[in-house]
RNA sequence: GCCAAGGUGGCAGAAUGGUUAAUGCGACGGACUGCAGAUCCGUUUCCUGGGGGUUCGAUUCCCUCCCUUGGCUCCA
């Protein structure tokens, strides 16, 4: 089963049917981090977007090989390492481990391999050698540069004309270059910096070359999807095209370029240099991974998404609570009697709609990953369930499972409603809470509301929120973040 | 200056050449509750940046202007 996905491709600027080179195989490469500092929630957005892309493709029958590189040697790492008196590669490893923990928390585990740049030095040297041989590159005093003028298509992805660029606008132009738009493939290193032997002398790879050396090795000269943030379109992705196509002589490098919109903070791009970063790990801890995932997926992946501290995630939390409420009710009901519990079945038309929902949701998502539309459709389903809510108690186990079909789709594809062990209290603890709840119940039953409220307050101070639902009292952990 | 993506209700954000422009948040009203919370129901009719054009019909397509964001060799 292979699904009819339609996908926007930045290079052609249009939504096209997705056709892998060798179906059902799909090669997916996404530009990863330079882990010189803790990741922020902008990085998290891109990661979650491509996590959903990989989840959906796999659901639709594709065999996805998802590679996300790790730049563990570059100027910023070296600078930061010197400032902190740490080995830059060790610094990268340290922050990468933090990134992995965040990905684990977010249940973004679709990546098959995180190749480190420095593990691909032989491939990098091979590719630079090929570019020199084919005269796309030139060596000067231990450095090697790409001669952009040799590659006429340079600028096509971003629509830039080389003549219109303003070299030196942000970074000083290296005087060793023949043309200001040329970029470094290999940099000779200063003493004390990480260096590898090469035909041009000891040095380290330029920023762009690692990606194409890695993909050439792992995904071949040509592959299906390349993803990353829109900020990488130029120059990074232009450089990748120039390197890979120059070295291999094959075009195109990739069939679909996917670019994720920026997360902006009060209208500005979040970036370390602007100092307006909101940490990924801290945000996950404060609001929970589901709320953050929900926030990310509640916008189209290509749109910019504005983040406002103290507002955006509070709203997402409320919205997610409403979104997941019918699911939680179904789950709570199912816990009473389980799958085999007897009861009424659903009217045929409701059962039919429920079982057809995943098809509808797949269709929505397969039009260039409209996660927001899928979420809206599930909201609609939730309202339908709420109309049934009074009758839920009388439904059979199979009927409840059928009603939950769209939520299982959301769990599988969007990664919401994670079932993870970490949040569950041990049964011993739960039974202690139950004793307190029962004591409060007895106090309320004899009209001693002061005592009842005292118990409720004491539990609240211990981080436990009570909710009376009819004759029932349930509890849950209080969320941080002013909720 | 050049390139790219945008501008939709109080807010966040979808979609579409065609009856009431989705969904959520917020607000308001109601139900439930000892109270609170959570939840449910209802209301929120006059929302598509300005101007022109194409069309029977434009928010959608075209032109132009204004504005915002990203990029112009550090960036998810």
Coordinates of C-alpha atoms in Angstrom, one line a residue, chain A residues 63-443:
Chain A
X63 CA 10.2 2.4 3.9
X64 CA 11.8 5.6 5.1
X65 CA 15.5 6.0 5.9
X66 CA 15.6 9.2 7.9
X67 CA 19.0 10.7 8.4
X68 CA 19.6 13.9 10.5
X69 CA 23.2 15.1 10.6
X70 CA 25.1 16.6 13.6
X71 CA 27.6 19.3 12.9
X72 CA 30.1 18.6 15.6
X73 CA 32.9 20.8 14.2
X74 CA 32.5 24.4 13.2
X75 CA 33.5 27.9 14.1
X76 CA 31.0 28.4 16.8
X77 CA 31.8 25.2 18.5
X78 CA 35.5 26.0 18.5
X79 CA 34.8 29.5 19.8
X80 CA 32.5 28.2 22.5
X81 CA 34.9 25.5 23.4
X82 CA 37.7 28.0 23.8
X83 CA 35.5 30.2 26.0
X84 CA 34.6 27.3 28.2
X85 CA 38.0 25.6 28.0
X86 CA 36.4 22.4 26.7
X87 CA 37.1 20.3 23.7
X88 CA 34.7 21.4 21.0
X89 CA 33.7 17.9 19.9
X90 CA 33.1 16.9 23.5
X91 CA 31.0 20.0 23.8
X92 CA 29.0 19.0 20.8
X93 CA 28.5 15.5 22.2
X94 CA 27.3 17.0 25.5
X95 CA 24.6 19.2 23.8
X96 CA 23.7 16.4 21.4
X97 CA 22.8 14.2 24.3
X98 CA 20.5 16.9 25.6
X99 CA 18.9 17.1 22.2
X100 CA 18.4 13.3 22.2
X101 CA 16.7 13.5 25.6
X102 CA 14.4 16.3 24.3
X103 CA 13.5 14.2 21.2
X104 CA 12.8 11.3 23.4
X105 CA 10.5 13.4 25.6
X106 CA 8.7 14.7 22.5
X107 CA 8.4 11.2 21.2
X108 CA 10.2 12.3 18.1
X109 CA 12.1 9.1 17.4
X110 CA 11.6 8.7 13.7
X111 CA 15.3 9.4 12.9
X112 CA 17.2 6.3 11.9
X113 CA 20.7 7.7 12.1
X114 CA 22.4 10.8 13.4
X115 CA 25.7 10.9 11.6
X116 CA 28.4 13.1 13.0
X117 CA 30.3 15.3 10.6
X118 CA 33.7 14.2 11.9
X119 CA 32.9 10.5 11.2
X120 CA 32.7 11.2 7.5
X121 CA 36.1 12.9 6.9
X122 CA 37.1 10.3 4.3
X123 CA 33.9 10.9 2.3
X124 CA 34.3 14.7 2.7
X125 CA 37.9 14.5 1.3
X126 CA 36.7 12.3 -1.5
X127 CA 34.0 14.7 -2.5
X128 CA 36.3 17.7 -2.3
X129 CA 38.8 15.8 -4.5
X130 CA 36.1 15.1 -7.0
X131 CA 35.1 18.7 -7.1
X132 CA 38.8 19.7 -7.7
X133 CA 39.2 17.1 -10.4
X134 CA 36.1 18.3 -12.1
X135 CA 37.2 21.9 -11.7
X136 CA 34.4 23.1 -9.6
X137 CA 36.8 23.9 -6.8
X138 CA 40.3 25.4 -6.3
X139 CA 42.8 25.1 -3.5
X140 CA 44.6 28.1 -2.0
X141 CA 47.2 27.8 0.8
X142 CA 45.6 24.8 2.5
X143 CA 42.0 26.0 1.9
X144 CA 39.7 24.7 -0.8
X145 CA 36.9 26.8 -2.2
X146 CA 34.0 26.1 -4.4
X147 CA 34.0 28.3 -7.5
X148 CA 30.3 29.3 -7.7
X149 CA 30.7 30.7 -11.2
X150 CA 31.3 27.1 -12.4
X151 CA 27.8 26.1 -11.4
X152 CA 25.2 28.0 -13.4
X153 CA 22.3 26.7 -11.4
X154 CA 23.6 28.3 -8.2
X155 CA 20.8 30.4 -6.8
X156 CA 17.9 28.5 -8.4
X157 CA 16.5 27.1 -5.1
X158 CA 16.2 30.4 -3.4
X159 CA 15.6 32.5 -6.6
X160 CA 18.8 34.5 -5.9
X161 CA 20.9 35.9 -8.7
X162 CA 24.6 35.8 -7.7
X163 CA 25.1 39.3 -9.0
X164 CA 22.5 40.6 -6.7
X165 CA 24.0 39.3 -3.6
X166 CA 25.6 41.5 -1.1
X167 CA 28.7 39.6 0.0
X168 CA 30.1 40.8 3.2
X169 CA 26.8 42.1 4.5
X170 CA 27.1 39.8 7.6
X171 CA 30.5 38.1 7.4
X172 CA 33.8 39.4 6.3
X173 CA 34.8 38.2 2.9
X174 CA 37.8 35.9 3.0
X175 CA 40.6 37.6 0.8
X176 CA 41.8 34.2 -0.4
X177 CA 38.6 33.6 -2.4
X178 CA 38.6 34.3 -6.1
X179 CA 35.0 35.6 -5.9
X180 CA 33.1 36.7 -2.8
X181 CA 30.3 34.3 -3.4
X182 CA 32.7 31.3 -3.3
X183 CA 32.4 29.2 -0.2
X184 CA 34.9 27.1 1.8
X185 CA 35.0 23.3 1.3
X186 CA 38.1 22.8 3.5
X187 CA 39.6 25.2 5.9
X188 CA 43.2 25.0 7.1
X189 CA 43.2 25.2 10.9
X190 CA 45.0 27.3 13.4
X191 CA 47.0 25.6 16.1
X192 CA 44.9 24.2 18.8
X193 CA 41.8 23.7 16.6
X194 CA 40.6 20.2 15.6
X195 CA 42.3 19.1 12.4
X196 CA 42.4 16.1 10.1
X197 CA 45.1 15.3 7.6
X198 CA 44.2 16.0 4.0
X199 CA 45.8 16.3 0.5
X200 CA 45.7 20.1 1.1
X201 CA 47.2 19.9 4.6
X202 CA 45.7 19.6 8.0
X203 CA 42.3 21.2 8.3
X204 CA 38.6 20.7 8.8
X205 CA 35.6 20.7 6.6
X206 CA 33.6 23.8 5.7
X207 CA 30.0 24.0 6.8
X208 CA 28.2 22.8 3.7
X209 CA 30.3 19.8 2.6
X210 CA 29.5 17.4 5.5
X211 CA 25.8 17.2 4.4
X212 CA 26.5 16.1 0.9
X213 CA 29.4 13.8 1.9
X214 CA 27.0 12.1 4.4
X215 CA 24.1 11.9 2.0
X216 CA 26.3 10.7 -0.8
X217 CA 27.4 7.8 1.4
X218 CA 24.1 7.0 3.1
X219 CA 21.4 8.0 0.6
X220 CA 23.3 8.0 -2.7
X221 CA 24.0 10.7 -5.3
X222 CA 20.3 11.4 -5.7
X223 CA 17.6 10.9 -3.1
X224 CA 14.0 11.8 -2.4
X225 CA 13.4 14.5 0.3
X226 CA 15.7 17.1 1.8
X227 CA 14.3 19.0 4.8
X228 CA 15.4 21.9 7.0
X229 CA 14.4 25.3 8.2
X230 CA 13.8 28.0 5.6
X231 CA 16.7 30.0 6.9
X232 CA 18.9 27.3 5.4
X233 CA 17.7 27.7 1.9
X234 CA 20.4 30.1 1.1
X235 CA 23.3 29.6 1.1
X236 CA 23.4 26.2 2.8
X237 CA 21.1 24.3 0.5
X238 CA 22.3 26.0 -2.6
X239 CA 25.8 25.0 -1.7
X240 CA 24.6 21.4 -1.2
X241 CA 23.2 21.3 -4.6
X242 CA 26.3 22.8 -6.1
X243 CA 28.6 20.4 -4.3
X244 CA 26.6 17.2 -4.8
X245 CA 25.7 17.8 -8.4
X246 CA 29.1 19.1 -9.2
X247 CA 30.8 16.1 -7.7
X248 CA 28.5 13.4 -9.0
X249 CA 27.5 14.9 -12.3
X250 CA 23.9 13.9 -11.6
X251 CA 21.0 16.1 -11.2
X252 CA 18.8 16.7 -9.4
X253 CA 20.3 16.0 -6.0
X254 CA 16.9 15.7 -4.4
X255 CA 13.4 15.5 -5.8
X256 CA 11.6 17.4 -3.0
X257 CA 12.9 20.2 -1.0
X258 CA 10.9 20.7 2.2
X259 CA 11.4 23.9 4.2
X260 CA 9.9 24.3 7.7
X261 CA 8.7 27.8 8.6
X262 CA 10.5 29.7 11.3
X263 CA 9.3 30.0 14.9
X264 CA 9.3 33.7 15.6
X265 CA 9.3 35.4 19.0
X266 CA 7.2 38.5 18.9
X267 CA 7.7 38.6 15.2
X268 CA 11.4 38.0 15.2
X269 CA 13.2 34.8 14.3
X270 CA 14.3 33.0 17.4
X271 CA 18.1 32.7 17.3
X272 CA 21.0 32.5 19.7
X273 CA 22.6 35.6 18.2
X274 CA 19.5 37.7 18.8
X275 CA 19.4 36.4 22.4
X276 CA 15.7 35.7 22.3
X277 CA 15.8 32.0 22.8
X278 CA 13.4 29.9 24.7
X279 CA 14.9 26.6 25.7
X280 CA 13.5 23.5 24.4
X281 CA 14.1 21.3 27.5
X282 CA 12.7 23.9 29.9
X283 CA 9.6 24.4 27.8
X284 CA 9.0 20.6 27.7
X285 CA 9.3 20.5 31.5
X286 CA 7.0 23.4 32.0
X287 CA 4.1 22.5 29.6
X288 CA 4.6 18.9 28.8
X289 CA 5.7 17.4 25.5
X290 CA 2.2 16.9 24.2
X291 CA 1.3 20.5 24.5
X292 CA 4.4 21.6 22.7
X293 CA 3.8 19.1 19.9
X294 CA 0.3 20.2 19.7
X295 CA 1.4 23.8 19.4
X296 CA 3.8 23.0 16.6
X297 CA 1.3 20.9 14.6
X298 CA -1.5 23.4 15.0
X299 CA 0.0 25.4 12.2
X300 CA 1.0 24.5 8.7
X301 CA 4.7 23.4 8.6
X302 CA 5.6 26.0 6.0
X303 CA 4.0 29.0 7.8
X304 CA 5.9 31.1 10.2
X305 CA 4.6 30.5 13.7
X306 CA 4.6 33.2 16.3
X307 CA 5.5 32.4 19.8
X308 CA 4.6 34.7 22.7
X309 CA 5.9 33.8 26.1
X310 CA 3.2 33.4 28.6
X311 CA 0.5 33.2 26.0
X312 CA 1.1 30.8 23.1
X313 CA 1.6 27.7 25.1
X314 CA -1.0 28.6 27.7
X315 CA -3.5 28.7 24.8
X316 CA -2.1 25.5 23.4
X317 CA -2.5 23.8 26.8
X318 CA -6.2 24.8 27.0
X319 CA -6.8 23.8 23.4
X320 CA -5.0 20.5 23.9
X321 CA -7.1 19.8 27.0
X322 CA -10.2 20.2 25.0
X323 CA -8.8 18.2 22.1
X324 CA -7.8 15.3 24.3
X325 CA -10.8 15.3 26.6
X326 CA -13.0 12.9 24.6
X327 CA -10.0 10.5 24.3
X328 CA -9.4 10.6 28.0
X329 CA -13.1 9.8 28.6
X330 CA -13.0 6.9 26.3
X331 CA -9.9 5.6 27.9
X332 CA -11.4 6.0 31.4
X333 CA -14.5 4.2 30.3
X334 CA -12.5 1.4 28.8
X335 CA -10.6 0.9 32.0
X336 CA -13.9 -0.1 33.5
X337 CA -14.5 -3.5 32.0
X338 CA -11.9 -3.5 29.2
X339 CA -12.2 -4.5 25.6
X340 CA -14.5 -7.3 26.3
X341 CA -17.0 -5.5 28.4
X342 CA -20.6 -6.0 27.3
X343 CA -22.9 -3.1 26.4
X344 CA -24.7 -1.5 23.5
X345 CA -23.1 -1.3 20.1
X346 CA -22.8 1.9 18.0
X347 CA -25.5 2.8 15.4
X348 CA -24.1 1.6 12.1
X349 CA -23.7 5.1 10.6
X350 CA -21.6 6.2 13.6
X351 CA -19.4 3.1 13.5
X352 CA -19.0 3.6 9.8
X353 CA -17.9 7.2 10.2
X354 CA -15.5 6.2 13.0
X355 CA -13.8 3.6 10.9
X356 CA -13.6 5.9 7.9
X357 CA -12.1 8.7 9.9
X358 CA -8.5 7.5 9.5
X359 CA -9.0 7.5 5.7
X360 CA -10.2 11.0 5.8
X361 CA -7.4 12.1 8.0
X362 CA -4.8 10.4 5.8
X363 CA -6.3 12.3 2.8
X364 CA -6.1 15.6 4.7
X365 CA -2.5 15.0 5.7
X366 CA -1.5 13.8 2.2
X367 CA -2.2 17.2 0.8
X368 CA 1.1 18.7 1.8
X369 CA 0.9 17.7 5.4
X370 CA -2.0 19.8 6.6
X371 CA -1.7 18.8 10.2
X372 CA -3.8 21.8 11.3
X373 CA -6.7 20.5 9.2
X374 CA -6.4 17.0 10.6
X375 CA -6.5 18.4 14.1
X376 CA -9.7 20.5 13.2
X377 CA -11.3 17.3 11.9
X378 CA -10.5 15.5 15.2
X379 CA -12.0 18.4 17.2
X380 CA -15.1 17.9 15.2
X381 CA -15.1 14.2 16.0
X382 CA -14.6 15.0 19.7
X383 CA -17.7 17.1 19.7
X384 CA -19.6 14.2 18.2
X385 CA -18.4 12.0 21.0
X386 CA -19.5 14.5 23.6
X387 CA -23.0 14.3 22.3
X388 CA -22.8 10.7 23.2
X389 CA -21.1 11.2 26.5
X390 CA -24.1 10.5 28.6
X391 CA -24.5 7.1 26.9
X392 CA -20.8 6.3 27.0
X393 CA -21.2 4.3 30.2
X394 CA -23.6 1.8 28.5
X395 CA -21.4 1.1 25.5
X396 CA -19.6 -2.1 24.8
X397 CA -15.8 -2.3 24.8
X398 CA -15.7 -2.7 21.0
X399 CA -17.9 0.3 20.6
X400 CA -15.6 2.4 22.8
X401 CA -12.6 1.3 20.8
X402 CA -14.3 2.2 17.6
X403 CA -15.1 5.7 18.8
X404 CA -11.4 6.0 19.7
X405 CA -10.2 5.3 16.1
X406 CA -9.4 8.9 15.2
X407 CA -7.4 9.3 18.4
X408 CA -5.3 6.3 17.6
X409 CA -4.6 7.9 14.2
X410 CA -3.5 11.1 16.0
X411 CA -1.2 9.0 18.3
X412 CA 0.4 7.2 15.5
X413 CA 0.9 10.0 13.0
X414 CA 0.9 13.2 15.0
X415 CA 2.5 11.6 18.1
X416 CA -0.1 13.0 20.4
X417 CA -1.6 11.2 23.5
X418 CA 1.7 9.5 24.2
X419 CA 1.3 6.4 26.4
X420 CA 4.4 6.5 28.4
X421 CA 5.3 5.0 31.8
X422 CA 6.9 8.1 33.3
X423 CA 3.8 10.0 34.1
X424 CA 2.0 7.1 35.8
X425 CA 2.1 6.9 39.5
X426 CA 3.0 3.6 41.2
X427 CA -0.1 1.8 42.4
X428 CA 1.0 2.1 46.0
X429 CA 1.0 5.8 45.7
X430 CA -2.3 5.9 43.9
X431 CA -3.9 3.9 46.7
X432 CA -2.6 6.4 49.3
X433 CA -4.2 9.2 47.3
X434 CA -7.4 7.2 47.2
X435 CA -7.4 7.0 51.0
X436 CA -7.2 10.8 51.2
X437 CA -10.0 11.1 48.6
X438 CA -12.2 8.7 50.5
X439 CA -11.6 10.6 53.7
X440 CA -12.6 13.8 52.0
X441 CA -15.7 12.1 50.6
X442 CA -16.8 11.0 54.1
X443 CA -16.3 14.6 55.4

